[in-house]
Amino acid sequence: MVVNDLGPGDEVIVPSLSFIATANAVRYVGATPIFADVDLATGNLTVETVDAVRTPRTRAIIAVHQGGVPFDTVGLRKAAEGWGVALVEDAACAAGSTAYGQPAGTGAAIAAWSFHPRKVLTTGEGGMVTVDDPTLAARLRRLREHGMNVSAADRHASAQPVLEAYLETAYNYRMTDIQAAVGLVQLGRLAGLVTQRRELAANYQRLLSGIDGLVPVKDPAHGQTNYQSFWVLINPEYRTGRDDVLAELAKRGVSARRGIMASHLEPAYADVTPGPLPVTDRITRDSLILPLHHKVTEDDQRYIVNILRELA
Ligand SMILES: *Cc1c(COP(=O)(O)O)cnc(C)c1O
């Protein structure tokens, strides 16, 4: 948002259905997040849901690859360009996902990544921004390091004294070298991790297919998810409500979670009155996330799905 030169009076369209960090990024620069609804199958913004809340003050869109499910990059990038609005991609969940046959983030003007432990590729904490423009990359490197015009590494490597200058008010957003070393090893393992997650997801989908009223997440037509989050939408014909399903699973030793949060329902955004967000409300109320990690076995999956079948 800083490098998009946004501030008070500017509107940025974001999905409410996202981890709250997406909306917070807008507020950090004093701009106004405008919540758009999402598509029921993918949990993502679409050209239509964005267009529905667009105004003359719209300066940017932050589109999320929610839970790893890629949004329609070609469609949204083209629409944003046509509207003259910046498109920032929240790829926090999307390491190892693909869109139109390319790794998520390919061709993005700006994509933001998270290496939090919850994500498929983790360094403990930290993240990354990728851009397609060297000038922008240089500014981001500077913003990361208190606005210094020469990096500390370059300064200390120089045989000559280097007097640095501070070009703008900036931040300490440095990642440590130790974390980066972990991340590089993780990067080498990413393809294998995603393959394993996709096999486990396919097994869940097979096991769940016989249960009426449960709709597991799947690949959209335009890409593949890394299944960072394997969520299941509960339809009305299913007999047990989401919170009761979570309680029963917990009682039987299964650590499932509520589905993706909706930022507009949180106290931090109580002062915002968005337009109707029926799909967002539906997904956040009626979905849950099943355990999917490298130690989940097929026996675990059968045990979990058997409980869900009993509750149907
Ligand atoms: C995890 C996540 C973030 C935040 O990542 P941090 O590393 O905690 O800053 C932002 N957006 C989405 C969609 C996320 O899932």
PDB file of C-alpha atoms and ligand atoms in Angstrom, residues 18-19 21-22 64 90 92-93 114 116 119 126, ligand 1:
ATOM      1  CA  SER A  18      -9.695 -13.284   4.520  1.00  0.00           C
ATOM      2  CA  PHE A  19      -7.297 -13.274   7.393  1.00  0.00           C
ATOM      3  CA  ALA A  21      -4.115  -8.786   7.794  1.00  0.00           C
ATOM      4  CA  THR A  22      -5.445  -8.184   4.271  1.00  0.00           C
ATOM      5  CA  VAL A  64      -6.242 -13.083  -2.086  1.00  0.00           C
ATOM      6  CA  ASP A  90      -2.085 -11.448  -1.310  1.00  0.00           C
ATOM      7  CA  ALA A  92       0.262 -15.414   1.744  1.00  0.00           C
ATOM      8  CA  CYS A  93      -1.305 -18.864   1.303  1.00  0.00           C
ATOM      9  CA  SER A 114       3.767 -15.155   4.330  1.00  0.00           C
ATOM     10  CA  HIS A 116       4.154 -17.956   9.106  1.00  0.00           C
ATOM     11  CA  LYS A 119       1.607 -21.684   5.717  1.00  0.00           C
ATOM     12  CA  GLY A 126       8.447 -13.565   8.161  1.00  0.00           C
TER      13      GLY A 126
HETATM   14  C1  LIG B   1      -1.405 -15.618   6.912  1.00  0.00           C
HETATM   15  C2  LIG B   1      -2.012 -14.563   6.089  1.00  0.00           C
HETATM   16  C3  LIG B   1      -1.564 -13.249   6.142  1.00  0.00           C
HETATM   17  C4  LIG B   1      -0.572 -12.742   7.168  1.00  0.00           C
HETATM   18  O1  LIG B   1       0.647 -13.298   7.181  1.00  0.00           O
HETATM   19  P1  LIG B   1       1.695 -12.858   8.317  1.00  0.00           P
HETATM   20  O2  LIG B   1       2.929 -13.596   7.964  1.00  0.00           O
HETATM   21  O3  LIG B   1       1.094 -13.261   9.629  1.00  0.00           O
HETATM   22  O4  LIG B   1       1.838 -11.376   8.199  1.00  0.00           O
HETATM   23  C5  LIG B   1      -2.094 -12.336   5.250  1.00  0.00           C
HETATM   24  N1  LIG B   1      -3.042 -12.674   4.366  1.00  0.00           N
HETATM   25  C6  LIG B   1      -3.532 -13.929   4.309  1.00  0.00           C
HETATM   26  C7  LIG B   1      -4.587 -14.259   3.303  1.00  0.00           C
HETATM   27  C8  LIG B   1      -3.047 -14.905   5.176  1.00  0.00           C
HETATM   28  O5  LIG B   1      -3.568 -16.143   5.131  1.00  0.00           O
END
